[in-house]
Amino acid sequence: MVREKIRVSTRTLQWKCVESRTDSKCLYYGRFILLPLLKGQADTIGIAIRRALLGEIEGTCITRAKFEKIPHEYSTIVGIQESVHEILMNLKEIVLRSNLYGTCEAYICVRGPRHVTAQDLILPPYVEIVDNTQHIANLTEPIDFCIGLQLERNRGYHIKEPNNFQDGSYPIDALFMPVRNVNHSIHSYGNGNEKQEILFLEIWTNGSLTPKEALYEASRNLIDLFIPFLHAEEENFYLEDNQYKVSLPLFNFHNKLAKIRKKKISLKSIFIDQLELRPKIYNCLKKSNIHTLLDLLNKSQEDLIKIEHFRTEDINQIFGTLEKHFVIDLKKKNDK
């Protein structure tokens, strides 16, 4: 285990690994800090990087196994201690490291009696086993044990489809995520307007990547997702009457829209994401299939108050937002 003292600097933004350890071949841990951040920035970065670490990094898994003359997944094979289902679950746990693109094939072919482990996998040269000791099956008799395997590199968690069984070939739930868990915490220091924050990140990986490698890849992938916004072209927002056509910069139209009265706005072009509503109100509206300003204005005050967990204060905030940005009001039930 490695530990380093934390020294706070107010000069430039910097990051550092303050703790790292290997708990096992398939469990690595790292703790990182980023500082100094302005108030609120640590939470913004922490939430975004956590989602990127868990969802935007690719990993390699066994996604399908083919047995000879096996009627179904829950069959047992004479001379093998585990059922077919248990063997599939053991194959699911095998941790691989690769620069594979798409899918490839591998196989196991051994003769018992013996313990079958990840070391018995016959893999392409660009695929590596992280832990050779991971258990697959226990052969109790002198039988041939041969399985064809499909490997895939992807991201996220893919659940096998019930109807995706082929002749002797069984899909396996694939956990492609190299990062097993992420925590982030915030430490504030300073007083008043000088208050700053330190972001602490804790990362656990499955051994196919170190936490430092995972942090680098997640950051790079997160940046790639935002690059299109840096090159965004202007989009046109139209009034319903073409003689009042205006062109407004993307995401920079609130001041000009405030001058537009009532239904002269292209309501379908404005999403509730842009109304700066509190998360609770936003989530309630989305669950009620209210996605655009047009959807919202088609609802009366009475309709909204019937939404689960909605309160009068929430209606008042929506009033304030619409009045601030668009100078419009929600209709009442008897309005035409």
CSV table of C-alpha atoms in Angstrom, one decimal:
chain,number,residue,atom,x,y,z
A,1,MET,CA,0.0,0.0,0.0
A,2,VAL,CA,1.2,3.5,-0.9
A,3,ARG,CA,0.2,6.7,0.9
A,4,GLU,CA,1.3,10.2,0.3
A,5,LYS,CA,0.6,13.4,2.3
A,6,ILE,CA,-1.8,15.9,0.8
A,7,ARG,CA,-0.5,19.4,0.3
A,8,VAL,CA,-3.1,22.0,-0.7
A,9,SER,CA,-2.0,24.4,-3.4
A,10,THR,CA,-4.0,27.5,-4.5
A,11,ARG,CA,-1.9,28.2,-7.6
A,12,THR,CA,-3.0,25.8,-10.4
A,13,LEU,CA,-5.5,23.0,-10.7
A,14,GLN,CA,-3.7,19.7,-10.2
A,15,TRP,CA,-4.5,16.0,-9.4
A,16,LYS,CA,-2.6,13.3,-7.6
A,17,CYS,CA,-2.8,9.7,-6.6
A,18,VAL,CA,-2.6,9.7,-2.8
A,19,GLU,CA,-3.2,5.9,-2.2
A,20,SER,CA,-3.0,2.8,-4.2
A,21,ARG,CA,-3.1,-0.9,-3.4
A,22,THR,CA,-3.7,-4.3,-4.9
A,23,ASP,CA,-6.2,-6.3,-2.8
A,24,SER,CA,-6.1,-9.3,-5.2
A,25,LYS,CA,-5.4,-10.1,-8.8
A,26,CYS,CA,-9.0,-9.0,-9.7
A,27,LEU,CA,-9.4,-6.1,-7.3
A,28,TYR,CA,-7.3,-2.9,-7.5
A,29,TYR,CA,-7.9,0.3,-5.4
A,30,GLY,CA,-6.8,3.9,-6.0
A,31,ARG,CA,-7.6,7.2,-4.3
A,32,PHE,CA,-7.1,10.5,-6.1
A,33,ILE,CA,-7.5,14.2,-5.4
A,34,LEU,CA,-8.2,17.1,-7.6
A,35,LEU,CA,-7.6,20.7,-6.3
A,36,PRO,CA,-8.2,23.6,-5.9
A,37,LEU,CA,-11.7,23.8,-7.1
A,38,LEU,CA,-14.3,26.6,-6.7
A,39,LYS,CA,-17.4,26.0,-4.7
A,40,GLY,CA,-19.7,23.5,-6.5
A,41,GLN,CA,-17.1,22.4,-9.1
A,42,ALA,CA,-16.1,19.3,-7.1
A,43,ASP,CA,-19.6,17.9,-7.2
A,44,THR,CA,-20.0,18.7,-10.9
A,45,ILE,CA,-16.8,16.9,-11.8
A,46,GLY,CA,-17.3,14.0,-9.3
A,47,ILE,CA,-20.8,13.1,-10.6
A,48,ALA,CA,-19.6,13.3,-14.3
A,49,ILE,CA,-16.4,11.3,-13.8
A,50,ARG,CA,-18.2,8.6,-11.8
A,51,ARG,CA,-20.7,8.0,-14.6
A,52,ALA,CA,-17.9,8.0,-17.1
A,53,LEU,CA,-15.9,5.5,-15.0
A,54,LEU,CA,-18.8,3.1,-14.7
A,55,GLY,CA,-20.4,3.5,-18.1
A,56,GLU,CA,-17.9,4.7,-20.7
A,57,ILE,CA,-14.9,2.4,-20.4
A,58,GLU,CA,-14.7,-0.8,-22.5
A,59,GLY,CA,-13.9,-4.2,-21.2
A,60,THR,CA,-13.5,-7.8,-22.6
A,61,CYS,CA,-15.8,-10.7,-21.6
A,62,ILE,CA,-16.8,-14.2,-22.6
A,63,THR,CA,-20.3,-13.7,-24.1
A,64,ARG,CA,-21.2,-17.1,-25.4
A,65,ALA,CA,-20.2,-20.8,-24.8
A,66,LYS,CA,-20.9,-23.8,-27.1
A,67,PHE,CA,-21.2,-27.3,-25.7
A,68,GLU,CA,-21.5,-30.5,-27.7
A,69,LYS,CA,-24.8,-32.5,-27.3
A,70,ILE,CA,-26.2,-30.5,-24.3
A,71,PRO,CA,-30.0,-30.3,-24.4
A,72,HIS,CA,-30.4,-27.2,-22.2
A,73,GLU,CA,-28.6,-24.8,-19.8
A,74,TYR,CA,-29.4,-26.7,-16.6
A,75,SER,CA,-28.2,-30.1,-17.8
A,76,THR,CA,-25.6,-32.0,-15.9
A,77,ILE,CA,-22.6,-33.8,-17.6
A,78,VAL,CA,-21.4,-37.2,-16.4
A,79,GLY,CA,-17.9,-36.8,-14.9
A,80,ILE,CA,-18.2,-33.0,-14.2
A,81,GLN,CA,-19.1,-31.8,-10.8
A,82,GLU,CA,-20.7,-28.6,-11.9
A,83,SER,CA,-23.9,-28.2,-14.0
A,84,VAL,CA,-23.8,-26.4,-17.4
A,85,HIS,CA,-25.4,-23.4,-15.7
A,86,GLU,CA,-22.7,-23.3,-13.0
A,87,ILE,CA,-19.9,-23.5,-15.7
A,88,LEU,CA,-21.5,-20.6,-17.5
A,89,MET,CA,-21.5,-18.5,-14.3
A,90,ASN,CA,-17.8,-19.3,-13.7
A,91,LEU,CA,-17.0,-18.3,-17.3
A,92,LYS,CA,-18.8,-15.0,-16.7
A,93,GLU,CA,-16.4,-14.2,-13.8
A,94,ILE,CA,-13.2,-14.6,-15.9
A,95,VAL,CA,-11.4,-11.3,-16.2
A,96,LEU,CA,-9.7,-10.5,-19.5
A,97,ARG,CA,-7.5,-7.7,-20.8
A,98,SER,CA,-7.3,-7.0,-24.6
A,99,ASN,CA,-7.2,-4.5,-27.4
A,100,LEU,CA,-9.8,-6.5,-29.2
A,101,TYR,CA,-12.2,-4.8,-31.6
A,102,GLY,CA,-15.6,-6.5,-31.8
A,103,THR,CA,-15.6,-10.2,-31.2
A,104,CYS,CA,-13.3,-13.2,-31.6
A,105,GLU,CA,-13.2,-16.9,-30.7
A,106,ALA,CA,-11.4,-18.9,-28.0
A,107,TYR,CA,-11.8,-22.4,-26.6
A,108,ILE,CA,-11.1,-24.9,-23.9
A,109,CYS,CA,-10.1,-28.5,-24.6
A,110,VAL,CA,-8.8,-30.6,-21.7
A,111,ARG,CA,-9.1,-34.2,-20.4
A,112,GLY,CA,-10.0,-35.2,-16.8
A,113,PRO,CA,-9.7,-35.9,-14.1
A,114,ARG,CA,-8.5,-32.4,-13.2
A,115,HIS,CA,-9.5,-28.9,-12.1
A,116,VAL,CA,-10.2,-26.6,-15.1
A,117,THR,CA,-9.2,-23.0,-14.5
A,118,ALA,CA,-8.8,-19.8,-16.6
A,119,GLN,CA,-5.2,-21.0,-17.4
A,120,ASP,CA,-6.8,-23.7,-19.7
A,121,LEU,CA,-8.3,-21.0,-22.0
A,122,ILE,CA,-6.8,-21.0,-25.5
A,123,LEU,CA,-6.9,-17.3,-26.5
A,124,PRO,CA,-5.8,-15.1,-29.4
A,125,PRO,CA,-2.4,-13.4,-28.8
A,126,TYR,CA,-4.0,-10.0,-28.2
A,127,VAL,CA,-6.2,-11.3,-25.3
A,128,GLU,CA,-4.7,-11.8,-21.8
A,129,ILE,CA,-6.0,-13.5,-18.7
A,130,VAL,CA,-5.8,-11.3,-15.5
A,131,ASP,CA,-6.1,-14.2,-13.0
A,132,ASN,CA,-5.1,-17.7,-14.3
A,133,THR,CA,-6.4,-19.4,-11.1
A,134,GLN,CA,-10.1,-18.5,-11.6
A,135,HIS,CA,-12.2,-21.7,-11.4
A,136,ILE,CA,-14.3,-23.0,-14.3
A,137,ALA,CA,-15.0,-26.7,-13.6
A,138,ASN,CA,-13.9,-29.8,-11.7
A,139,LEU,CA,-13.6,-33.0,-13.9
A,140,THR,CA,-14.0,-36.1,-11.7
A,141,GLU,CA,-13.6,-38.7,-14.5
A,142,PRO,CA,-11.3,-39.3,-17.5
A,143,ILE,CA,-13.5,-37.4,-20.0
A,144,ASP,CA,-12.8,-34.9,-22.7
A,145,PHE,CA,-14.0,-31.4,-21.8
A,146,CYS,CA,-14.3,-29.1,-24.9
A,147,ILE,CA,-16.1,-25.7,-25.1
A,148,GLY,CA,-16.1,-23.2,-27.9
A,149,LEU,CA,-16.1,-19.6,-26.6
A,150,GLN,CA,-17.0,-16.1,-28.0
A,151,LEU,CA,-15.2,-13.1,-26.6
A,152,GLU,CA,-16.4,-9.5,-27.1
A,153,ARG,CA,-15.1,-6.1,-26.2
A,154,ASN,CA,-17.8,-3.6,-25.3
A,155,ARG,CA,-19.0,-1.3,-22.4
A,156,GLY,CA,-21.7,-1.5,-19.8
A,157,TYR,CA,-23.7,-4.6,-18.8
A,158,HIS,CA,-25.4,-6.8,-21.4
A,159,ILE,CA,-28.1,-9.2,-20.2
A,160,LYS,CA,-28.6,-12.4,-22.3
A,161,GLU,CA,-31.8,-12.5,-24.3
A,162,PRO,CA,-34.1,-15.5,-23.5
A,163,ASN,CA,-34.6,-16.4,-27.2
A,164,ASN,CA,-30.9,-16.1,-28.1
A,165,PHE,CA,-30.1,-19.8,-27.6
A,166,GLN,CA,-28.7,-21.6,-30.5
A,167,ASP,CA,-27.9,-25.3,-31.0
A,168,GLY,CA,-25.6,-26.1,-28.1
A,169,SER,CA,-24.6,-22.5,-27.8
A,170,TYR,CA,-25.5,-20.4,-24.8
A,171,PRO,CA,-25.3,-16.6,-24.2
A,172,ILE,CA,-23.7,-15.3,-21.0
A,173,ASP,CA,-24.5,-12.1,-19.2
A,174,ALA,CA,-21.6,-9.8,-19.9
A,175,LEU,CA,-20.3,-7.3,-17.3
A,176,PHE,CA,-17.9,-5.4,-19.6
A,177,MET,CA,-17.2,-2.7,-16.9
A,178,PRO,CA,-13.6,-2.8,-15.7
A,179,VAL,CA,-14.5,-0.4,-12.9
A,180,ARG,CA,-16.3,-2.2,-10.1
A,181,ASN,CA,-17.1,0.8,-7.9
A,182,VAL,CA,-16.5,4.6,-7.6
A,183,ASN,CA,-17.0,6.9,-4.6
A,184,HIS,CA,-16.4,10.7,-4.6
A,185,SER,CA,-16.3,13.0,-1.6
A,186,ILE,CA,-15.6,16.7,-1.1
A,187,HIS,CA,-13.5,18.6,1.4
A,188,SER,CA,-14.0,22.4,1.7
A,189,TYR,CA,-11.5,24.8,3.1
A,190,GLY,CA,-11.1,28.6,3.3
A,191,ASN,CA,-13.6,31.2,4.5
A,192,GLY,CA,-16.3,33.3,2.8
A,193,ASN,CA,-15.6,34.2,-0.9
A,194,GLU,CA,-12.2,32.5,-0.6
A,195,LYS,CA,-13.8,29.1,0.0
A,196,GLN,CA,-12.4,26.3,-2.2
A,197,GLU,CA,-12.9,22.5,-2.5
A,198,ILE,CA,-10.9,19.3,-2.9
A,199,LEU,CA,-12.4,16.4,-4.8
A,200,PHE,CA,-11.5,12.9,-3.5
A,201,LEU,CA,-12.1,10.0,-5.9
A,202,GLU,CA,-12.0,6.3,-4.8
A,203,ILE,CA,-11.8,3.8,-7.7
A,204,TRP,CA,-12.0,0.0,-7.6
A,205,THR,CA,-11.2,-2.0,-10.8
A,206,ASN,CA,-11.2,-5.7,-11.7
A,207,GLY,CA,-7.5,-5.8,-12.6
A,208,SER,CA,-7.9,-5.4,-16.3
A,209,LEU,CA,-7.1,-1.7,-15.8
A,210,THR,CA,-5.4,0.0,-12.9
A,211,PRO,CA,-7.5,2.8,-11.2
A,212,LYS,CA,-5.1,5.3,-12.7
A,213,GLU,CA,-5.6,3.9,-16.2
A,214,ALA,CA,-9.3,3.8,-15.7
A,215,LEU,CA,-9.3,7.5,-14.6
A,216,TYR,CA,-7.3,8.5,-17.7
A,217,GLU,CA,-9.6,6.6,-20.1
A,218,ALA,CA,-12.8,7.8,-18.5
A,219,SER,CA,-11.6,11.4,-18.6
A,220,ARG,CA,-10.6,11.1,-22.2
A,221,ASN,CA,-14.0,9.6,-23.1
A,222,LEU,CA,-15.9,12.2,-21.2
A,223,ILE,CA,-14.0,15.0,-23.0
A,224,ASP,CA,-14.8,13.3,-26.4
A,225,LEU,CA,-18.5,13.5,-25.6
A,226,PHE,CA,-18.3,17.2,-25.1
A,227,ILE,CA,-16.2,18.1,-28.1
A,228,PRO,CA,-19.2,18.4,-30.5
A,229,PHE,CA,-20.5,21.3,-28.4
A,230,LEU,CA,-17.3,23.2,-29.0
A,231,HIS,CA,-18.0,23.1,-32.7
A,232,ALA,CA,-21.8,23.5,-32.6
A,233,GLU,CA,-23.2,25.5,-35.4
A,234,GLU,CA,-26.0,28.0,-34.8
A,235,GLU,CA,-29.5,26.6,-34.9
A,236,ASN,CA,-32.6,28.5,-36.0
A,237,PHE,CA,-35.5,28.9,-33.6
A,238,TYR,CA,-38.6,30.0,-35.5
A,239,LEU,CA,-41.7,31.9,-34.5
A,240,GLU,CA,-44.9,30.3,-35.7
A,241,ASP,CA,-45.6,33.2,-38.0
A,242,ASN,CA,-42.8,33.1,-40.6
A,243,GLN,CA,-42.8,36.9,-40.9
A,244,TYR,CA,-41.3,37.1,-37.4
A,245,LYS,CA,-38.5,34.6,-38.2
A,246,VAL,CA,-35.4,35.0,-36.0
A,247,SER,CA,-32.1,33.2,-35.7
A,248,LEU,CA,-30.8,32.6,-32.1
A,249,PRO,CA,-27.5,31.1,-31.0
A,250,LEU,CA,-27.7,27.6,-29.6
A,251,PHE,CA,-28.4,27.6,-25.8
A,252,ASN,CA,-28.2,31.4,-25.7
A,253,PHE,CA,-31.8,32.5,-26.4
A,254,HIS,CA,-33.4,33.3,-23.1
A,255,ASN,CA,-32.9,37.1,-23.2
A,256,LYS,CA,-34.4,37.4,-26.7
A,257,LEU,CA,-37.2,35.0,-26.0
A,258,ALA,CA,-38.2,37.2,-23.1
A,259,LYS,CA,-39.3,39.8,-25.7
A,260,ILE,CA,-41.5,37.3,-27.5
A,261,ARG,CA,-45.1,37.3,-26.2
A,262,LYS,CA,-47.4,34.3,-25.6
A,263,LYS,CA,-47.7,31.8,-28.4
A,264,LYS,CA,-45.3,33.4,-30.9
A,265,ILE,CA,-42.6,30.9,-29.8
A,266,SER,CA,-41.7,27.7,-31.6
A,267,LEU,CA,-42.7,25.7,-28.5
A,268,LYS,CA,-41.6,22.3,-29.8
A,269,SER,CA,-38.0,23.6,-30.1
A,270,ILE,CA,-37.7,24.3,-26.4
A,271,PHE,CA,-37.2,21.4,-24.0
A,272,ILE,CA,-37.8,21.5,-20.2
A,273,ASP,CA,-34.1,20.7,-19.7
A,274,GLN,CA,-33.5,24.3,-20.6
A,275,LEU,CA,-35.9,25.8,-18.1
A,276,GLU,CA,-33.5,25.6,-15.1
A,277,LEU,CA,-36.0,23.7,-12.9
A,278,ARG,CA,-35.2,22.0,-9.7
A,279,PRO,CA,-34.3,18.3,-10.2
A,280,LYS,CA,-37.4,17.1,-8.4
A,281,ILE,CA,-39.7,19.1,-10.6
A,282,TYR,CA,-37.8,18.2,-13.7
A,283,ASN,CA,-38.0,14.4,-12.9
A,284,CYS,CA,-41.8,14.6,-12.1
A,285,LEU,CA,-42.5,16.3,-15.5
A,286,LYS,CA,-40.4,13.8,-17.4
A,287,LYS,CA,-42.2,10.9,-15.8
A,288,SER,CA,-45.5,12.5,-16.9
A,289,ASN,CA,-44.2,12.6,-20.5
A,290,ILE,CA,-43.8,16.4,-20.5
A,291,HIS,CA,-40.6,17.0,-22.5
A,292,THR,CA,-41.0,20.3,-24.3
A,293,LEU,CA,-42.4,23.8,-23.5
A,294,LEU,CA,-45.4,22.9,-25.7
A,295,ASP,CA,-46.1,19.8,-23.6
A,296,LEU,CA,-46.0,21.9,-20.5
A,297,LEU,CA,-48.3,24.7,-21.7
A,298,ASN,CA,-50.9,22.1,-22.9
A,299,LYS,CA,-51.3,21.2,-19.2
A,300,SER,CA,-53.4,23.3,-16.8
A,301,GLN,CA,-52.5,24.1,-13.2
A,302,GLU,CA,-55.0,21.5,-12.1
A,303,ASP,CA,-53.3,18.9,-14.4
A,304,LEU,CA,-49.9,19.5,-12.9
A,305,ILE,CA,-51.0,19.4,-9.3
A,306,LYS,CA,-52.4,15.9,-9.9
A,307,ILE,CA,-48.8,14.7,-10.7
A,308,GLU,CA,-47.4,12.4,-8.0
A,309,HIS,CA,-45.2,14.3,-5.4
A,310,PHE,CA,-46.1,17.7,-7.0
A,311,ARG,CA,-46.8,20.6,-4.6
A,312,THR,CA,-48.2,24.1,-4.9
A,313,GLU,CA,-44.6,25.5,-4.4
A,314,ASP,CA,-43.5,23.5,-7.5
A,315,ILE,CA,-46.3,25.1,-9.6
A,316,ASN,CA,-45.1,28.6,-8.3
A,317,GLN,CA,-41.5,27.9,-9.4
A,318,ILE,CA,-42.7,26.9,-12.9
A,319,PHE,CA,-44.7,30.2,-13.0
A,320,GLY,CA,-41.6,32.1,-12.0
A,321,THR,CA,-39.5,30.4,-14.6
A,322,LEU,CA,-42.0,30.9,-17.5
A,323,GLU,CA,-42.5,34.6,-16.5
A,324,LYS,CA,-38.7,35.2,-16.2
A,325,HIS,CA,-37.7,33.6,-19.6
A,326,PHE,CA,-40.8,33.7,-21.8
A,327,VAL,CA,-43.4,36.2,-20.3
A,328,ILE,CA,-46.1,33.5,-20.5
A,329,ASP,CA,-48.4,31.8,-18.0
A,330,LEU,CA,-49.9,28.4,-17.5
A,331,LYS,CA,-53.5,28.2,-18.4
A,332,LYS,CA,-56.2,27.4,-16.0
A,333,LYS,CA,-58.8,24.7,-16.5
A,334,ASN,CA,-61.5,27.1,-17.8
A,335,ASP,CA,-59.1,29.0,-20.1
A,336,LYS,CA,-59.7,28.5,-23.8
